[in-house]
Structures are given as C-alpha cells and as structure tokens.
CSV table of N, CA and C in Angstrom, one decimal:
chain,number,residue,atom,x,y,z
A,1,GLY,N,10.4,-13.1,-2.4
A,1,GLY,CA,10.9,-11.7,-2.3
A,1,GLY,C,11.3,-11.4,-0.9
A,2,VAL,N,12.1,-10.3,-0.8
A,2,VAL,CA,12.5,-9.8,0.5
A,2,VAL,C,11.5,-8.9,1.0
A,3,ASP,N,11.2,-8.9,2.3
A,3,ASP,CA,10.2,-8.0,2.9
A,3,ASP,C,10.8,-6.7,3.3
A,4,GLY,N,12.1,-6.6,3.2
A,4,GLY,CA,12.7,-5.4,3.7
A,4,GLY,C,14.2,-5.6,3.7
A,5,ILE,N,14.9,-4.6,4.2
A,5,ILE,CA,16.4,-4.6,4.4
A,5,ILE,C,16.7,-4.8,5.9
A,6,PRO,N,17.3,-6.0,6.2
A,6,PRO,CA,17.7,-6.2,7.6
A,6,PRO,C,18.6,-5.1,8.1
A,7,CYS,N,18.4,-4.6,9.3
A,7,CYS,CA,19.2,-3.5,9.8
A,7,CYS,C,19.4,-3.6,11.4
A,8,ILE,N,20.2,-2.8,11.9
A,8,ILE,CA,20.4,-2.6,13.3
A,8,ILE,C,20.1,-1.1,13.5
A,9,LYS,N,19.3,-0.8,14.5
A,9,LYS,CA,19.1,0.6,14.9
A,9,LYS,C,20.1,1.0,16.0
A,10,ALA,N,20.7,2.1,15.8
A,10,ALA,CA,21.6,2.6,16.8
A,10,ALA,C,20.9,3.0,18.0
A,11,ASP,N,21.1,2.4,19.2
A,11,ASP,CA,20.4,2.7,20.4
A,11,ASP,C,21.2,3.8,21.1
A,12,MET,N,20.7,5.0,20.9
A,12,MET,CA,21.5,6.2,21.4
A,12,MET,C,20.7,6.9,22.5
A,13,VAL,N,21.2,8.0,22.9
A,13,VAL,CA,20.5,8.8,24.0
A,13,VAL,C,19.1,9.3,23.4
A,14,ASP,N,18.2,9.5,24.3
A,14,ASP,CA,17.0,10.2,23.9
A,14,ASP,C,17.1,11.6,23.6
A,15,ASN,N,16.1,12.2,23.0
A,15,ASN,CA,16.0,13.6,22.6
A,15,ASN,C,17.1,14.1,21.7
A,16,ILE,N,17.5,13.2,20.7
A,16,ILE,CA,18.3,13.7,19.7
A,16,ILE,C,17.4,13.8,18.4
A,17,ASP,N,17.8,14.7,17.4
A,17,ASP,CA,16.9,14.9,16.4
A,17,ASP,C,17.1,14.0,15.1
A,18,TYR,N,17.6,12.8,15.4
A,18,TYR,CA,17.7,11.9,14.3
A,18,TYR,C,17.7,10.5,14.9
A,19,ASP,N,17.4,9.5,14.0
A,19,ASP,CA,17.6,8.1,14.3
A,19,ASP,C,18.6,7.6,13.3
A,20,ALA,N,19.4,6.5,13.7
A,20,ALA,CA,20.4,6.0,12.8
A,20,ALA,C,20.3,4.5,12.7
A,21,TYR,N,20.6,4.0,11.5
A,21,TYR,CA,20.5,2.6,11.2
A,21,TYR,C,21.7,2.1,10.5
A,22,LEU,N,22.1,0.9,10.7
A,22,LEU,CA,23.2,0.3,9.9
A,22,LEU,C,22.6,-0.9,9.1
A,23,ALA,N,22.9,-1.0,7.9
A,23,ALA,CA,22.4,-2.1,7.0
A,23,ALA,C,23.4,-2.6,6.0
A,24,ILE,N,23.2,-3.7,5.5
A,24,ILE,CA,24.0,-4.2,4.4
A,24,ILE,C,23.0,-4.4,3.2
A,25,VAL,N,23.3,-3.6,2.1
A,25,VAL,CA,22.4,-3.6,1.0
A,25,VAL,C,23.0,-4.3,-0.2
A,26,PRO,N,22.2,-5.0,-1.0
A,26,PRO,CA,22.7,-5.6,-2.2
A,26,PRO,C,23.1,-4.6,-3.2
A,27,GLY,N,24.1,-4.9,-4.0
A,27,GLY,CA,24.6,-4.0,-5.0
A,27,GLY,C,23.5,-3.7,-6.1
A,28,GLU,N,22.7,-4.7,-6.3
A,28,GLU,CA,21.6,-4.6,-7.2
A,28,GLU,C,20.6,-3.6,-6.8
A,29,PHE,N,20.3,-3.5,-5.5
A,29,PHE,CA,19.4,-2.5,-4.9
A,29,PHE,C,20.0,-1.1,-5.2
A,30,LEU,N,21.3,-0.9,-5.0
A,30,LEU,CA,21.9,0.4,-5.2
A,30,LEU,C,21.8,0.8,-6.8
A,31,HIS,N,22.1,-0.2,-7.6
A,31,HIS,CA,21.9,0.0,-9.1
A,31,HIS,C,20.5,0.5,-9.4
A,32,LYS,N,19.5,-0.2,-8.8
A,32,LYS,CA,18.1,0.1,-9.2
A,32,LYS,C,17.7,1.5,-8.7
A,33,ILE,N,18.1,1.8,-7.5
A,33,ILE,CA,17.7,3.1,-7.0
A,33,ILE,C,18.4,4.3,-7.8
A,34,TYR,N,19.6,4.0,-8.2
A,34,TYR,CA,20.4,5.0,-8.9
A,34,TYR,C,19.8,5.1,-10.3
A,35,TYR,N,19.5,4.0,-10.9
A,35,TYR,CA,19.0,3.9,-12.3
A,35,TYR,C,17.6,4.6,-12.3
A,36,ASP,N,16.8,4.4,-11.3
A,36,ASP,CA,15.4,4.9,-11.2
A,36,ASP,C,15.4,6.4,-10.9
A,37,HIS,N,16.3,6.8,-10.0
A,37,HIS,CA,16.3,8.2,-9.5
A,37,HIS,C,17.5,9.1,-9.8
A,38,GLY,N,18.5,8.4,-10.3
A,38,GLY,CA,19.7,9.2,-10.8
A,38,GLY,C,20.2,10.2,-9.9
A,39,PRO,N,20.6,11.4,-10.5
A,39,PRO,CA,21.2,12.5,-9.7
A,39,PRO,C,20.4,13.0,-8.6
A,40,HIS,N,19.1,12.8,-8.6
A,40,HIS,CA,18.3,13.3,-7.4
A,40,HIS,C,18.8,12.7,-6.1
A,41,LEU,N,19.2,11.4,-6.2
A,41,LEU,CA,19.7,10.8,-5.0
A,41,LEU,C,20.9,11.5,-4.4
A,42,LEU,N,21.7,12.1,-5.3
A,42,LEU,CA,23.0,12.7,-4.8
A,42,LEU,C,22.9,14.2,-4.5
A,43,GLU,N,21.6,14.8,-4.5
A,43,GLU,CA,21.5,16.2,-4.3
A,43,GLU,C,22.3,16.7,-3.1
A,44,GLY,N,22.2,15.9,-2.0
A,44,GLY,CA,22.8,16.3,-0.7
A,44,GLY,C,24.4,16.2,-0.8
A,45,ASN,N,24.8,15.5,-1.9
A,45,ASN,CA,26.3,15.2,-1.9
A,45,ASN,C,27.1,16.3,-2.4
A,46,VAL,N,28.2,16.6,-1.7
A,46,VAL,CA,29.1,17.7,-2.0
A,46,VAL,C,30.0,17.4,-3.2
A,47,ARG,N,30.0,16.1,-3.6
A,47,ARG,CA,30.8,15.7,-4.8
A,47,ARG,C,29.9,15.0,-5.8
A,48,ALA,N,30.0,15.3,-7.0
A,48,ALA,CA,29.3,14.5,-8.0
A,48,ALA,C,30.1,13.3,-8.5
A,49,PHE,N,29.5,12.5,-9.3
A,49,PHE,CA,30.2,11.3,-9.8
A,49,PHE,C,31.3,11.7,-10.8
A,50,LEU,N,32.5,11.2,-10.7
A,50,LEU,CA,33.6,11.7,-11.5
A,50,LEU,C,33.9,10.7,-12.7
A,51,SER,N,33.0,10.0,-13.2
A,51,SER,CA,33.2,9.1,-14.3
A,51,SER,C,34.2,7.9,-14.0
A,52,ASN,N,34.4,7.0,-14.9
A,52,ASN,CA,35.3,5.9,-14.7
A,52,ASN,C,36.8,6.2,-14.9
A,53,ARG,N,37.1,7.5,-15.2
A,53,ARG,CA,38.5,7.8,-15.5
A,53,ARG,C,39.3,8.0,-14.2
A,54,GLY,N,38.7,8.3,-13.1
A,54,GLY,CA,39.4,8.6,-11.8
A,54,GLY,C,40.0,7.3,-11.3
A,55,LYS,N,41.1,7.4,-10.5
A,55,LYS,CA,41.7,6.2,-10.0
A,55,LYS,C,40.8,5.4,-9.0
A,56,ILE,N,40.0,6.1,-8.2
A,56,ILE,CA,39.1,5.4,-7.3
A,56,ILE,C,38.0,4.7,-8.1
A,57,ASN,N,37.4,5.3,-9.1
A,57,ASN,CA,36.4,4.6,-9.8
A,57,ASN,C,36.9,3.5,-10.6
A,58,LYS,N,38.1,3.6,-11.1
A,58,LYS,CA,38.7,2.5,-11.9
A,58,LYS,C,38.9,1.3,-10.9
A,59,GLY,N,39.3,1.6,-9.7
A,59,GLY,CA,39.5,0.5,-8.7
A,59,GLY,C,38.1,-0.1,-8.3
A,60,ILE,N,37.1,0.7,-8.1
A,60,ILE,CA,35.8,0.1,-7.9
A,60,ILE,C,35.3,-0.8,-9.0
A,61,ARG,N,35.5,-0.3,-10.2
A,61,ARG,CA,35.0,-1.0,-11.4
A,61,ARG,C,35.8,-2.4,-11.5
A,62,GLU,N,37.1,-2.3,-11.3
A,62,GLU,CA,37.9,-3.5,-11.3
A,62,GLU,C,37.5,-4.6,-10.3
A,63,THR,N,37.2,-4.1,-9.1
A,63,THR,CA,36.7,-5.0,-8.0
A,63,THR,C,35.4,-5.6,-8.5
A,64,ILE,N,34.4,-4.9,-9.0
A,64,ILE,CA,33.2,-5.4,-9.5
A,64,ILE,C,33.4,-6.5,-10.5
A,65,ARG,N,34.3,-6.2,-11.4
A,65,ARG,CA,34.6,-7.1,-12.5
A,65,ARG,C,35.4,-8.4,-12.1
A,66,THR,N,36.4,-8.2,-11.2
A,66,THR,CA,37.3,-9.4,-11.0
A,66,THR,C,37.1,-10.0,-9.6
A,67,GLU,N,36.7,-9.3,-8.6
A,67,GLU,CA,36.5,-9.8,-7.2
A,67,GLU,C,35.3,-9.3,-6.6
A,68,PRO,N,34.1,-9.6,-7.2
A,68,PRO,CA,32.9,-9.0,-6.6
A,68,PRO,C,32.6,-9.4,-5.1
A,69,THR,N,33.0,-10.5,-4.7
A,69,THR,CA,32.7,-10.9,-3.3
A,69,THR,C,33.6,-10.2,-2.4
A,70,LYS,N,34.7,-9.5,-2.8
A,70,LYS,CA,35.5,-8.7,-2.0
A,70,LYS,C,35.0,-7.2,-1.9
A,71,PHE,N,34.0,-6.9,-2.6
A,71,PHE,CA,33.5,-5.5,-2.7
A,71,PHE,C,33.2,-5.0,-1.3
A,72,PHE,N,32.5,-5.8,-0.5
A,72,PHE,CA,32.1,-5.4,0.8
A,72,PHE,C,33.3,-5.0,1.7
A,73,THR,N,34.3,-5.8,1.6
A,73,THR,CA,35.4,-5.6,2.6
A,73,THR,C,36.4,-4.5,2.0
A,74,TYR,N,36.4,-4.3,0.7
A,74,TYR,CA,37.3,-3.2,0.1
A,74,TYR,C,36.7,-1.9,0.2
A,75,ASN,N,35.3,-1.8,0.2
A,75,ASN,CA,34.6,-0.5,0.1
A,75,ASN,C,34.2,0.0,1.4
A,76,ASN,N,34.2,1.3,1.6
A,76,ASN,CA,33.9,1.9,2.9
A,76,ASN,C,32.4,2.0,3.1
A,77,GLY,N,31.6,1.7,2.0
A,77,GLY,CA,30.2,1.8,2.2
A,77,GLY,C,29.6,3.1,1.8
A,78,ILE,N,28.3,3.3,2.1
A,78,ILE,CA,27.7,4.6,1.8
A,78,ILE,C,27.1,5.2,3.1
A,79,ALA,N,27.0,6.5,3.1
A,79,ALA,CA,26.3,7.3,4.1
A,79,ALA,C,25.0,7.9,3.5
A,80,THR,N,23.9,7.7,4.0
A,80,THR,CA,22.6,8.2,3.5
A,80,THR,C,21.8,8.9,4.5
A,81,THR,N,20.9,9.7,4.1
A,81,THR,CA,19.9,10.3,4.9
A,81,THR,C,18.6,10.1,4.4
A,82,ALA,N,17.5,10.2,5.2
A,82,ALA,CA,16.2,10.0,4.7
A,82,ALA,C,15.2,10.9,5.6
A,83,ALA,N,14.1,11.3,5.0
A,83,ALA,CA,13.2,12.1,5.7
A,83,ALA,C,12.3,11.2,6.7
A,84,ASP,N,12.2,10.0,6.2
A,84,ASP,CA,11.4,9.0,7.0
A,84,ASP,C,11.8,7.6,6.8
A,85,VAL,N,11.9,6.8,7.8
A,85,VAL,CA,12.3,5.4,7.7
A,85,VAL,C,11.3,4.6,8.4
A,86,GLU,N,10.6,3.6,7.7
A,86,GLU,CA,9.7,2.7,8.4
A,86,GLU,C,10.4,1.4,8.6
A,87,VAL,N,10.2,0.8,9.8
A,87,VAL,CA,10.8,-0.5,10.1
A,87,VAL,C,9.8,-1.4,10.7
A,88,LYS,N,10.0,-2.7,10.6
A,88,LYS,CA,9.1,-3.6,11.3
A,88,LYS,C,10.0,-4.7,11.9
A,89,LYS,N,9.5,-5.2,13.1
A,89,LYS,CA,10.2,-6.3,13.8
A,89,LYS,C,9.9,-7.6,13.1
A,90,THR,N,11.0,-8.4,13.0
A,90,THR,CA,10.8,-9.8,12.5
A,90,THR,C,10.4,-10.7,13.6
A,91,SER,N,10.1,-11.9,13.3
A,91,SER,CA,9.7,-12.9,14.3
A,91,SER,C,10.8,-13.3,15.2
A,92,ASN,N,12.0,-13.1,14.8
A,92,ASN,CA,13.2,-13.4,15.6
A,92,ASN,C,13.8,-12.2,16.3
A,93,GLY,N,13.0,-11.1,16.3
A,93,GLY,CA,13.4,-9.9,17.0
A,93,GLY,C,14.3,-9.0,16.3
A,94,GLY,N,14.6,-9.3,15.0
A,94,GLY,CA,15.4,-8.4,14.2
A,94,GLY,C,14.5,-7.2,13.7
A,95,LEU,N,15.2,-6.3,12.9
A,95,LEU,CA,14.5,-5.2,12.3
A,95,LEU,C,14.6,-5.2,10.8
A,96,LEU,N,13.6,-4.9,10.1
A,96,LEU,CA,13.7,-4.7,8.6
A,96,LEU,C,13.2,-3.3,8.3
A,97,ILE,N,14.0,-2.7,7.4
A,97,ILE,CA,13.6,-1.4,6.8
A,97,ILE,C,12.6,-1.7,5.7
A,98,THR,N,11.4,-1.2,5.8
A,98,THR,CA,10.4,-1.5,4.9
A,98,THR,C,10.1,-0.3,3.9
A,99,LYS,N,10.4,0.9,4.4
A,99,LYS,CA,10.2,2.0,3.5
A,99,LYS,C,11.2,3.1,3.9
A,100,ILE,N,11.7,3.8,2.8
A,100,ILE,CA,12.6,4.9,3.0
A,100,ILE,C,12.1,6.1,2.2
A,101,VAL,N,11.8,7.2,2.8
A,101,VAL,CA,11.3,8.4,2.1
A,101,VAL,C,12.4,9.4,1.9
A,102,ASP,N,12.5,9.9,0.7
A,102,ASP,CA,13.5,10.9,0.3
A,102,ASP,C,15.0,10.5,0.7
A,103,LEU,N,15.4,9.3,0.2
A,103,LEU,CA,16.7,8.8,0.4
A,103,LEU,C,17.7,9.8,-0.3
A,104,GLN,N,18.8,10.1,0.4
A,104,GLN,CA,19.9,10.9,-0.2
A,104,GLN,C,21.2,10.2,0.1
A,105,ILE,N,22.0,10.0,-0.9
A,105,ILE,CA,23.3,9.4,-0.7
A,105,ILE,C,24.2,10.6,-0.5
A,106,ILE,N,24.8,10.8,0.7
A,106,ILE,CA,25.6,11.9,0.9
A,106,ILE,C,27.1,11.6,0.9
A,107,ASN,N,27.4,10.3,1.0
A,107,ASN,CA,28.8,9.9,0.8
A,107,ASN,C,28.6,8.5,0.2
A,108,GLY,N,29.3,8.2,-0.9
A,108,GLY,CA,29.2,6.9,-1.6
A,108,GLY,C,28.5,7.1,-2.9
A,109,GLY,N,28.4,8.3,-3.4
A,109,GLY,CA,27.9,8.5,-4.8
A,109,GLY,C,28.7,7.8,-5.8
A,110,GLN,N,30.0,7.9,-5.7
A,110,GLN,CA,30.9,7.2,-6.7
A,110,GLN,C,30.7,5.7,-6.6
A,111,THR,N,30.6,5.1,-5.4
A,111,THR,CA,30.3,3.7,-5.3
A,111,THR,C,29.0,3.3,-6.0
A,112,THR,N,27.9,4.1,-5.7
A,112,THR,CA,26.6,3.8,-6.2
A,112,THR,C,26.6,3.9,-7.7
A,113,ALA,N,27.1,5.0,-8.3
A,113,ALA,CA,27.1,5.3,-9.7
A,113,ALA,C,28.0,4.2,-10.4
A,114,SER,N,29.1,3.8,-9.8
A,114,SER,CA,30.0,2.8,-10.4
A,114,SER,C,29.3,1.5,-10.5
A,115,LEU,N,28.6,1.1,-9.4
A,115,LEU,CA,27.8,-0.1,-9.5
A,115,LEU,C,26.8,-0.1,-10.6
A,116,SER,N,26.1,1.0,-10.7
A,116,SER,CA,25.0,1.1,-11.7
A,116,SER,C,25.6,1.2,-13.1
A,117,ASN,N,26.7,1.9,-13.3
A,117,ASN,CA,27.4,1.8,-14.6
A,117,ASN,C,27.9,0.4,-15.0
A,118,ALA,N,28.5,-0.3,-14.0
A,118,ALA,CA,29.0,-1.6,-14.3
A,118,ALA,C,27.8,-2.6,-14.7
A,119,ARG,N,26.7,-2.4,-14.1
A,119,ARG,CA,25.5,-3.2,-14.4
A,119,ARG,C,24.9,-2.8,-15.7
A,120,TYR,N,24.8,-1.6,-15.9
A,120,TYR,CA,24.1,-1.0,-17.1
A,120,TYR,C,25.0,-1.1,-18.4
A,121,LYS,N,26.2,-0.6,-18.2
A,121,LYS,CA,27.1,-0.5,-19.4
A,121,LYS,C,27.9,-1.8,-19.7
A,122,ASP,N,28.4,-2.5,-18.6
A,122,ASP,CA,29.2,-3.7,-18.7
A,122,ASP,C,28.4,-5.0,-18.6
A,123,GLY,N,27.1,-4.9,-18.2
A,123,GLY,CA,26.3,-6.1,-18.0
A,123,GLY,C,26.8,-6.9,-16.8
A,124,ALA,N,27.5,-6.2,-15.8
A,124,ALA,CA,28.1,-6.9,-14.7
A,124,ALA,C,27.0,-7.6,-13.8
A,125,ASP,N,27.3,-8.7,-13.2
A,125,ASP,CA,26.4,-9.4,-12.3
A,125,ASP,C,26.7,-8.8,-11.0
A,126,LEU,N,25.7,-8.2,-10.3
A,126,LEU,CA,25.9,-7.6,-9.0
A,126,LEU,C,25.4,-8.4,-7.9
A,127,SER,N,24.9,-9.6,-8.2
A,127,SER,CA,24.4,-10.5,-7.1
A,127,SER,C,25.4,-10.8,-6.0
A,128,PRO,N,26.7,-10.9,-6.3
A,128,PRO,CA,27.6,-11.2,-5.2
A,128,PRO,C,28.1,-10.0,-4.4
A,129,ILE,N,27.5,-8.8,-4.8
A,129,ILE,CA,28.0,-7.6,-4.2
A,129,ILE,C,27.1,-7.1,-3.1
A,130,TYR,N,27.6,-6.7,-2.0
A,130,TYR,CA,26.9,-6.1,-0.9
A,130,TYR,C,27.7,-4.9,-0.4
A,131,VAL,N,27.0,-3.9,0.1
A,131,VAL,CA,27.6,-2.6,0.5
A,131,VAL,C,27.0,-2.2,1.9
A,132,GLN,N,27.8,-1.8,2.8
A,132,GLN,CA,27.3,-1.3,4.1
A,132,GLN,C,26.7,0.0,3.9
A,133,MET,N,25.6,0.3,4.6
A,133,MET,CA,24.9,1.5,4.5
A,133,MET,C,24.6,2.1,5.9
A,134,LYS,N,25.1,3.3,6.1
A,134,LYS,CA,24.7,4.0,7.3
A,134,LYS,C,23.5,5.0,6.9
A,135,LEU,N,22.4,4.8,7.6
A,135,LEU,CA,21.2,5.6,7.2
A,135,LEU,C,20.8,6.5,8.4
A,136,THR,N,20.8,7.8,8.2
A,136,THR,CA,20.4,8.7,9.2
A,136,THR,C,19.0,9.2,8.9
A,137,GLU,N,18.0,9.0,9.8
A,137,GLU,CA,16.7,9.5,9.6
A,137,GLU,C,16.7,10.8,10.3
A,138,VAL,N,16.6,11.9,9.4
A,138,VAL,CA,16.6,13.3,10.0
A,138,VAL,C,15.2,13.8,10.1
A,139,ASP,N,14.9,14.2,11.4
A,139,ASP,CA,13.6,14.8,11.6
A,139,ASP,C,13.3,15.9,10.8
A,140,SER,N,12.5,15.8,9.7
A,140,SER,CA,12.3,16.8,8.7
A,140,SER,C,11.6,18.0,9.3
A,141,ASN,N,10.9,17.9,10.5
A,141,ASN,CA,10.3,19.0,11.1
A,141,ASN,C,11.3,19.9,11.8
A,142,ALA,N,12.4,19.3,12.1
A,142,ALA,CA,13.5,20.1,12.8
A,142,ALA,C,14.0,21.3,12.0
A,143,ASP,N,14.1,22.4,12.6
A,143,ASP,CA,14.6,23.6,11.8
A,143,ASP,C,16.0,23.3,11.3
A,144,LYS,N,16.7,22.5,12.0
A,144,LYS,CA,18.1,22.3,11.6
A,144,LYS,C,18.4,21.1,10.7
A,145,SER,N,17.3,20.5,10.1
A,145,SER,CA,17.5,19.2,9.4
A,145,SER,C,18.4,19.5,8.1
A,146,SER,N,18.3,20.6,7.4
A,146,SER,CA,19.1,20.8,6.2
A,146,SER,C,20.5,21.1,6.6
A,147,GLU,N,20.7,21.7,7.7
A,147,GLU,CA,22.1,22.0,8.3
A,147,GLU,C,22.7,20.7,8.7
A,148,LEU,N,21.9,19.8,9.4
A,148,LEU,CA,22.5,18.5,9.8
A,148,LEU,C,22.9,17.7,8.6
A,149,ILE,N,22.1,17.7,7.6
A,149,ILE,CA,22.4,16.9,6.4
A,149,ILE,C,23.7,17.5,5.8
A,150,ARG,N,23.8,18.8,5.7
A,150,ARG,CA,25.0,19.5,5.1
A,150,ARG,C,26.3,19.0,6.0
A,151,ASN,N,26.1,19.1,7.3
A,151,ASN,CA,27.2,18.7,8.2
A,151,ASN,C,27.6,17.3,8.1
A,152,ILE,N,26.6,16.3,7.9
A,152,ILE,CA,27.0,14.9,7.8
A,152,ILE,C,27.7,14.8,6.5
A,153,SER,N,27.2,15.4,5.4
A,153,SER,CA,27.9,15.3,4.1
A,153,SER,C,29.3,15.8,4.1
A,154,ARG,N,29.5,17.0,4.8
A,154,ARG,CA,30.8,17.6,4.8
A,154,ARG,C,31.7,16.7,5.6
A,155,SER,N,31.3,16.2,6.7
A,155,SER,CA,32.1,15.3,7.6
A,155,SER,C,32.5,14.0,6.9
A,156,SER,N,31.5,13.4,6.3
A,156,SER,CA,31.8,12.1,5.8
A,156,SER,C,32.6,12.2,4.4
A,157,ASN,N,32.5,13.3,3.8
A,157,ASN,CA,33.3,13.5,2.6
A,157,ASN,C,34.7,14.1,2.8
A,158,SER,N,35.0,14.3,4.1
A,158,SER,CA,36.3,15.0,4.3
A,158,SER,C,37.2,14.2,5.2
A,159,GLN,N,37.0,12.9,5.3
A,159,GLN,CA,37.9,12.1,6.1
A,159,GLN,C,39.2,12.0,5.4
A,160,ASN,N,40.3,11.9,6.3
A,160,ASN,CA,41.6,11.9,5.7
A,160,ASN,C,41.9,10.7,4.8
A,161,LYS,N,42.5,10.9,3.7
A,161,LYS,CA,42.8,9.9,2.8
A,161,LYS,C,44.0,9.2,3.3
A,162,VAL,N,44.0,7.9,3.2
A,162,VAL,CA,45.2,7.1,3.6
A,162,VAL,C,45.9,6.8,2.3
A,163,SER,N,47.2,7.2,2.3
A,163,SER,CA,47.9,7.0,1.0
A,163,SER,C,48.5,5.5,1.0
A,164,ASP,N,48.8,5.0,-0.2
A,164,ASP,CA,49.3,3.6,-0.2
A,164,ASP,C,50.5,3.5,0.6
A,165,SER,N,51.4,4.5,0.7
A,165,SER,CA,52.6,4.4,1.5
A,165,SER,C,52.3,4.4,3.0
A,166,ASP,N,51.2,5.0,3.5
A,166,ASP,CA,50.9,4.9,4.9
A,166,ASP,C,50.6,3.5,5.4
A,167,VAL,N,49.9,2.8,4.5
A,167,VAL,CA,49.5,1.4,4.8
A,167,VAL,C,50.7,0.5,5.2
A,168,PHE,N,51.8,0.8,4.6
A,168,PHE,CA,53.0,0.0,4.8
A,168,PHE,C,54.1,0.6,5.7
A,169,ALA,N,53.7,1.7,6.3
A,169,ALA,CA,54.6,2.4,7.1
A,169,ALA,C,55.0,1.6,8.4
C-alpha cells in the first residue's frame, strides 16, 4: 500500500495564515472520497455538480472512457482546502501527505463527481487517471479562515473561460 500522497510544499514567506501543497492524486482516490463523503466535500464550492448533460462533464466523461491517460494533461485539476494536513518526510527527502482533516473541494467538484460517476455507474477503470491537486491548509484558528476559503473558491471558480476559437486565434 501507499503510505501517503507525494507532494511538494510551497515554500513561501513566513507569517501567512496558510500552508500550500501541490500533489498528483489517483482518480480512484477522488472517487473513493466522493463516494464516501459525497456533497459534504463540496460544501465550500460555489457550484454544485451539473450532471453528465453539460458540455464540460460530457468531455470529462469521454476522456475517462476513451483516453484515460490523457486525463491529467486535459484537466485543470482540483483546488482544495483543509483544516489540517499532516505530512512526513520520506527517506529520499520527499514529503508525503499522511492525513487531511476536513477536506473541501472548492474547485474541481465536476471533475471529482464525474470520476466517481464513471467508476460507479459505468464501471470505468480509473487506475490510469491522475489529477493535480492544489491543497491549501487554512489555519482554522484564524478569524479569517472562512473568508479565505470563500475567496479561494470565488477566485478559482471565476477564471476566464478560453473559447475554442481563442485557441486557434
């Protein structure tokens, strides 16, 4: 088994009220946490899952079905917050996330729910699928923690859409 999720800790200035990590998580991990915790994971999210009818979700589902190894490169990944993150150093100096308390998916709810739906409803094999995860550990003692989570959610959910025509301009 795996002892944790390999990650990189963002080495930023001191005296900020959060820590940040980047990780690559297996699709199966996202399915499992969504299946086990469901909508609770998305409480901080400003958008709920919009079923498989939407164009974005159809695209996600199609990639899972036909090009699962391309999922990582096609997908923007997920942005998450947690009240507490425990890490341990590996023998080669890397870091592993060993525990996440109160994980919230604040951007990437559609990605997560689509993976879980594909696994649960379509019996899709998620083993070739990996997703990048930005994890912000928000100091839950800070007065501004819920405001910070709201702002992260608002910012990461409001990035400009690139239309198909822009790509070829």
